[in-house]
PDB file of C-alpha atoms in Angstrom:
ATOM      1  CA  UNK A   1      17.313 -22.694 -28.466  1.00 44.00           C
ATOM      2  CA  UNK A   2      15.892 -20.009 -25.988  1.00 45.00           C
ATOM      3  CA  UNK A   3      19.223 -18.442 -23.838  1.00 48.00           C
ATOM      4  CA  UNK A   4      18.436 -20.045 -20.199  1.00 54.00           C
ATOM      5  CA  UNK A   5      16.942 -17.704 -17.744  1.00 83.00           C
ATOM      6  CA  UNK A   6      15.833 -20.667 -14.723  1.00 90.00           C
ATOM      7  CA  UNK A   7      17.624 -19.873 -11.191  1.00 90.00           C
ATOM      8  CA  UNK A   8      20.379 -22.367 -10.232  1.00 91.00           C
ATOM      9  CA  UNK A   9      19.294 -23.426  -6.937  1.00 93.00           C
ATOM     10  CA  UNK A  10      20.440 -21.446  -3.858  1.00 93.00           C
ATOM     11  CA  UNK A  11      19.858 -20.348   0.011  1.00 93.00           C
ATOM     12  CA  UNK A  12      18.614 -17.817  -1.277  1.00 92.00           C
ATOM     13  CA  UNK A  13      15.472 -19.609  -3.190  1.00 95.00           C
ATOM     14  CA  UNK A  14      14.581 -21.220   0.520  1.00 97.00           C
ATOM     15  CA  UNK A  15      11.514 -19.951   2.172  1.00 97.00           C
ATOM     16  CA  UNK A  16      12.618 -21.818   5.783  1.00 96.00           C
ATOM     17  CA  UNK A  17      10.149 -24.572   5.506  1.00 97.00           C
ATOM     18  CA  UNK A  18      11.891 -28.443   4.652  1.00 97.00           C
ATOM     19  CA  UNK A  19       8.826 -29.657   2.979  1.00 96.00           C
ATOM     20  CA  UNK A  20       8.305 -26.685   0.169  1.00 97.00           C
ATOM     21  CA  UNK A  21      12.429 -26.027   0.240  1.00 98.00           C
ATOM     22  CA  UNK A  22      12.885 -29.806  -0.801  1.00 97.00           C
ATOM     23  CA  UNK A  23      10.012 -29.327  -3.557  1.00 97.00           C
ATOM     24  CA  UNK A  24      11.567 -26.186  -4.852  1.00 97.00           C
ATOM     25  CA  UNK A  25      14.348 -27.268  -5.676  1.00 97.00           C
ATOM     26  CA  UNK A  26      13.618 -30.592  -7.282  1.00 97.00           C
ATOM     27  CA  UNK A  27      11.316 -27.840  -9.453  1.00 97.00           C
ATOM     28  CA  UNK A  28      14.146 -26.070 -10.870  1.00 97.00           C
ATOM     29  CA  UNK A  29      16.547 -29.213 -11.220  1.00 97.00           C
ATOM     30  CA  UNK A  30      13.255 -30.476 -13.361  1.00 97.00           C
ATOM     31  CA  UNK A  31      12.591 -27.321 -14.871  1.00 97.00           C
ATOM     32  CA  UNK A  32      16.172 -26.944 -15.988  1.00 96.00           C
ATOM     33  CA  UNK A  33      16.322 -30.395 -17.587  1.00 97.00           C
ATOM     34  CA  UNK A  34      13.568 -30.006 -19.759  1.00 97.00           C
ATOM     35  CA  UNK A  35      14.479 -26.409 -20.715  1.00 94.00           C
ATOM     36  CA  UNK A  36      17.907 -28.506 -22.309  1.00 94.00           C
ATOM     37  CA  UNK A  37      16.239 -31.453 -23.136  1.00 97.00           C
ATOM     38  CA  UNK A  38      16.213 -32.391 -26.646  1.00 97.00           C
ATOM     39  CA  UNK A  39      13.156 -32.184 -29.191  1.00 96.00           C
ATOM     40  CA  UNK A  40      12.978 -35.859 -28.719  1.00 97.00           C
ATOM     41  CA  UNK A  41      13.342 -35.952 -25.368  1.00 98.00           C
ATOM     42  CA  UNK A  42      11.204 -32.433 -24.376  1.00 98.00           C
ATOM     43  CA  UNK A  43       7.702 -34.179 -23.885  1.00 97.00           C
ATOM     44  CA  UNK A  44       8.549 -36.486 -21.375  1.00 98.00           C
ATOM     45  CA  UNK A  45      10.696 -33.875 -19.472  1.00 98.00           C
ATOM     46  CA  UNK A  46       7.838 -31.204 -19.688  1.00 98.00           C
ATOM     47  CA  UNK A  47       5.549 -34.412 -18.263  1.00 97.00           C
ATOM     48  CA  UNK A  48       7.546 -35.139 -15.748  1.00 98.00           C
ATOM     49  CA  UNK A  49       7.979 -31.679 -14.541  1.00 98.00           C
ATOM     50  CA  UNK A  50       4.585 -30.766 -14.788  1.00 98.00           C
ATOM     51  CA  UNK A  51       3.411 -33.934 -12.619  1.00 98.00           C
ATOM     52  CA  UNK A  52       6.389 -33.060  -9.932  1.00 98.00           C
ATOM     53  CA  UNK A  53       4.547 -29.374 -10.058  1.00 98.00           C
ATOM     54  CA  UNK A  54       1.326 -30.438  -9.650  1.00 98.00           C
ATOM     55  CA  UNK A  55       2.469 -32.799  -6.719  1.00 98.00           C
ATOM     56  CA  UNK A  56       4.364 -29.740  -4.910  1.00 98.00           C
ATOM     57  CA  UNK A  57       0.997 -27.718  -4.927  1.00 98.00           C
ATOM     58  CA  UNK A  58      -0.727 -30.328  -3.687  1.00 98.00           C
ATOM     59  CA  UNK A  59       1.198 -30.866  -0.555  1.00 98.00           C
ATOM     60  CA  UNK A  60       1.683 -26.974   0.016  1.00 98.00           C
ATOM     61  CA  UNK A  61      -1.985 -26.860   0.101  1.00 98.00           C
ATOM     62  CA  UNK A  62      -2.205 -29.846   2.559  1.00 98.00           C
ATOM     63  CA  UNK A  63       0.378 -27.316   4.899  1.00 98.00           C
ATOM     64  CA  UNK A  64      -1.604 -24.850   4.311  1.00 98.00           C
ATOM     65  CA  UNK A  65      -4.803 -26.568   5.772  1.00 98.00           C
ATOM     66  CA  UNK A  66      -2.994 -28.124   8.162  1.00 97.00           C
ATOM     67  CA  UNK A  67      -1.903 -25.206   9.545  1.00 98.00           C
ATOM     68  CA  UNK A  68      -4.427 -22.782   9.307  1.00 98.00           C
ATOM     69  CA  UNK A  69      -3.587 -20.320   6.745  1.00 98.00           C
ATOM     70  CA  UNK A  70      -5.590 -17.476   7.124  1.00 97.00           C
ATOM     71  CA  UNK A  71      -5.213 -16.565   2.975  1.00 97.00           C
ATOM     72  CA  UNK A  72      -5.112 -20.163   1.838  1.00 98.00           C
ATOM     73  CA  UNK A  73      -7.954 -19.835  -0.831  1.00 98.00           C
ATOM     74  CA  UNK A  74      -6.057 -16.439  -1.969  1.00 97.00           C
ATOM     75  CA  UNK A  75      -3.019 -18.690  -2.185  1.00 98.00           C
ATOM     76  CA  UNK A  76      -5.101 -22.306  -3.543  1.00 98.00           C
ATOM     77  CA  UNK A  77      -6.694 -19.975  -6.387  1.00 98.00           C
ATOM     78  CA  UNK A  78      -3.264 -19.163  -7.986  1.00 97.00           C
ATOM     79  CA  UNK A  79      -2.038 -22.750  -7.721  1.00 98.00           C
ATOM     80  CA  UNK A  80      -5.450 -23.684  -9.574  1.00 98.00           C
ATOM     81  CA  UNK A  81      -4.332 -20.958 -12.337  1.00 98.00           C
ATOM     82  CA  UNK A  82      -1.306 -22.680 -12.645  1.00 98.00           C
ATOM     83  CA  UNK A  83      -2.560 -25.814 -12.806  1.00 98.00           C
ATOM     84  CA  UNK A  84      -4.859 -24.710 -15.987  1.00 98.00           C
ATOM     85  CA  UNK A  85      -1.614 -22.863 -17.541  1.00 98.00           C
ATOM     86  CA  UNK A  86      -0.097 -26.234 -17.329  1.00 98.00           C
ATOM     87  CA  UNK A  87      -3.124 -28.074 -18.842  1.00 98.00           C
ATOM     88  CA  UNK A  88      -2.693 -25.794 -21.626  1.00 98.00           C
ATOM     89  CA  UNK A  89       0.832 -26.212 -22.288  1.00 98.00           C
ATOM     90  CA  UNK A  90       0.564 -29.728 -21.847  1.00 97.00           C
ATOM     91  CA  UNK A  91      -2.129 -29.863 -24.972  1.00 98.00           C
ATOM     92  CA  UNK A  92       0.188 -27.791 -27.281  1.00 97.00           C
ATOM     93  CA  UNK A  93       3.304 -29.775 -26.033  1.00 96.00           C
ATOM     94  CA  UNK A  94       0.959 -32.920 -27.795  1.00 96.00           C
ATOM     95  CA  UNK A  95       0.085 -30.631 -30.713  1.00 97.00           C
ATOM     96  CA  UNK A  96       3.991 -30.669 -31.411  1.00 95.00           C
ATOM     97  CA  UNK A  97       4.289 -26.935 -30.599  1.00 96.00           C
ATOM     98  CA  UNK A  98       7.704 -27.285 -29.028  1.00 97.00           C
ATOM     99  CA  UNK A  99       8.960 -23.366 -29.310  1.00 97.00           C
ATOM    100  CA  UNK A 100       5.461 -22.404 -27.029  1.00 97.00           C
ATOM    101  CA  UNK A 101       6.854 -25.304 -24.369  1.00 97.00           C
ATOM    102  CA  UNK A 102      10.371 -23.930 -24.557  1.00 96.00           C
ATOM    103  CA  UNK A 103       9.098 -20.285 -23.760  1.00 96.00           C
ATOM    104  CA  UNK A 104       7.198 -21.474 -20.811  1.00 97.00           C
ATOM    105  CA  UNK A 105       9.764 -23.532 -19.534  1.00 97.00           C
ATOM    106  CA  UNK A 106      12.715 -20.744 -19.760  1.00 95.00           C
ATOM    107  CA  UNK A 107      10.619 -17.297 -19.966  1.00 94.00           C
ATOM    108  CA  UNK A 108       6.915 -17.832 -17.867  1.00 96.00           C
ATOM    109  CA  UNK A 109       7.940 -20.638 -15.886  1.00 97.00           C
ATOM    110  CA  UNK A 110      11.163 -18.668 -14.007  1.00 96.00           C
ATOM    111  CA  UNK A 111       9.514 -15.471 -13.430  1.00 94.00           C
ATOM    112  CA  UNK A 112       6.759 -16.861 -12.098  1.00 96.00           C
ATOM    113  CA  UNK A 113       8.480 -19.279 -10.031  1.00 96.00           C
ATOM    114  CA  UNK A 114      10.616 -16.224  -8.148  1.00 95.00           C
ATOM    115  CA  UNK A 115       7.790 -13.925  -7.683  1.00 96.00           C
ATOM    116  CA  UNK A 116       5.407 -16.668  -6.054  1.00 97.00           C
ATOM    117  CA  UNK A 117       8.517 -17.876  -3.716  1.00 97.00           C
ATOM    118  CA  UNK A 118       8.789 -14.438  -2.749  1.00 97.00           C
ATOM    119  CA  UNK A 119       5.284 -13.273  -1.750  1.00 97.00           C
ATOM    120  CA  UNK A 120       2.692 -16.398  -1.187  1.00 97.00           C
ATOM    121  CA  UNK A 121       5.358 -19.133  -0.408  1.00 98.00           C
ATOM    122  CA  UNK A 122       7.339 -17.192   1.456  1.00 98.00           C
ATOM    123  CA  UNK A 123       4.045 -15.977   3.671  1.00 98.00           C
ATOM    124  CA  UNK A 124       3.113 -19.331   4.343  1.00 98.00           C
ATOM    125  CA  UNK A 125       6.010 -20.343   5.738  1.00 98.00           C
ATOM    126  CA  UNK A 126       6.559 -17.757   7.637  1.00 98.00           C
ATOM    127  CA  UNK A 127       2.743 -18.588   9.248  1.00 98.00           C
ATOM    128  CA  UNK A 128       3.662 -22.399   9.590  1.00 98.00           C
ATOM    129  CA  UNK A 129       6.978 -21.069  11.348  1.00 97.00           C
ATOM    130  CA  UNK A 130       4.636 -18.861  13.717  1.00 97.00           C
ATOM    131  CA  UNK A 131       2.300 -22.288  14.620  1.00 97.00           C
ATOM    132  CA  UNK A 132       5.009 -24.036  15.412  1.00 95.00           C
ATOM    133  CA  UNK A 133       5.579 -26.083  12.025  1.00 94.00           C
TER     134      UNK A 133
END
């Protein structure tokens, strides 16, 4: 099994915005259980963070609109990249590929996680912040 490499949930992974804090870290309590989850158990663990994912872009793009971003399809096009990348995963988590899932879940899943809290997350809450949100 892959050493660990997921964030334990801090302060310092909040972006100052309830709605996407409360989202983020239910992602990396999800993200960490199906990093450790068994082979037996890994598909429904991937499935169930996956769907949590997909719901947590959704309602980051309803902010978004409601608010006004100014770069929300900038921000909309990389959640519909991730999106496919999870589409993908999803087909060889069915095709039994189990090592590929594991990656993603402790390698792709983390870095990409920190760097998109950083820049676009962290920009759109600062503009919901700045419209009185």
């Amino acid at each position: 099994m892959p050493t660990l490499s997921i964030p334990a949930w801090s302060p310092s992974l909040e972006v100052g915005n309830t709605i996407i804090d409360a989202d983020h870290k239910e992602t990396i309590e999800l993200l960490a259980e199906a990093a450790k989850a068994s082979d037996a158990d890994l598909p429904a663990h991937f499935t169930a963070f996956a769907q949590h994912l997909r719901d947590h872009l959704a309602r980051e793009e309803e902010l978004m609109h409601q608010y006004g971003f100014p770069p929300t399809p900038i921000h909309v096009h990389e959640h519909n990249r991730v999106r496919l990348e999870l589409e993908g995963i999803a087909k060889r988590m069915a095709a039994g590929n189990q090592a590929l899932v594991r990656g993603y879940l402790t390698e792709v899943v983390p870095e990409w996680f920190i760097n998109h809290k950083n820049t676009m997350d962290s920009a759109t809450a600062a503009w919901i912040r700045s419209q009185g949100g």
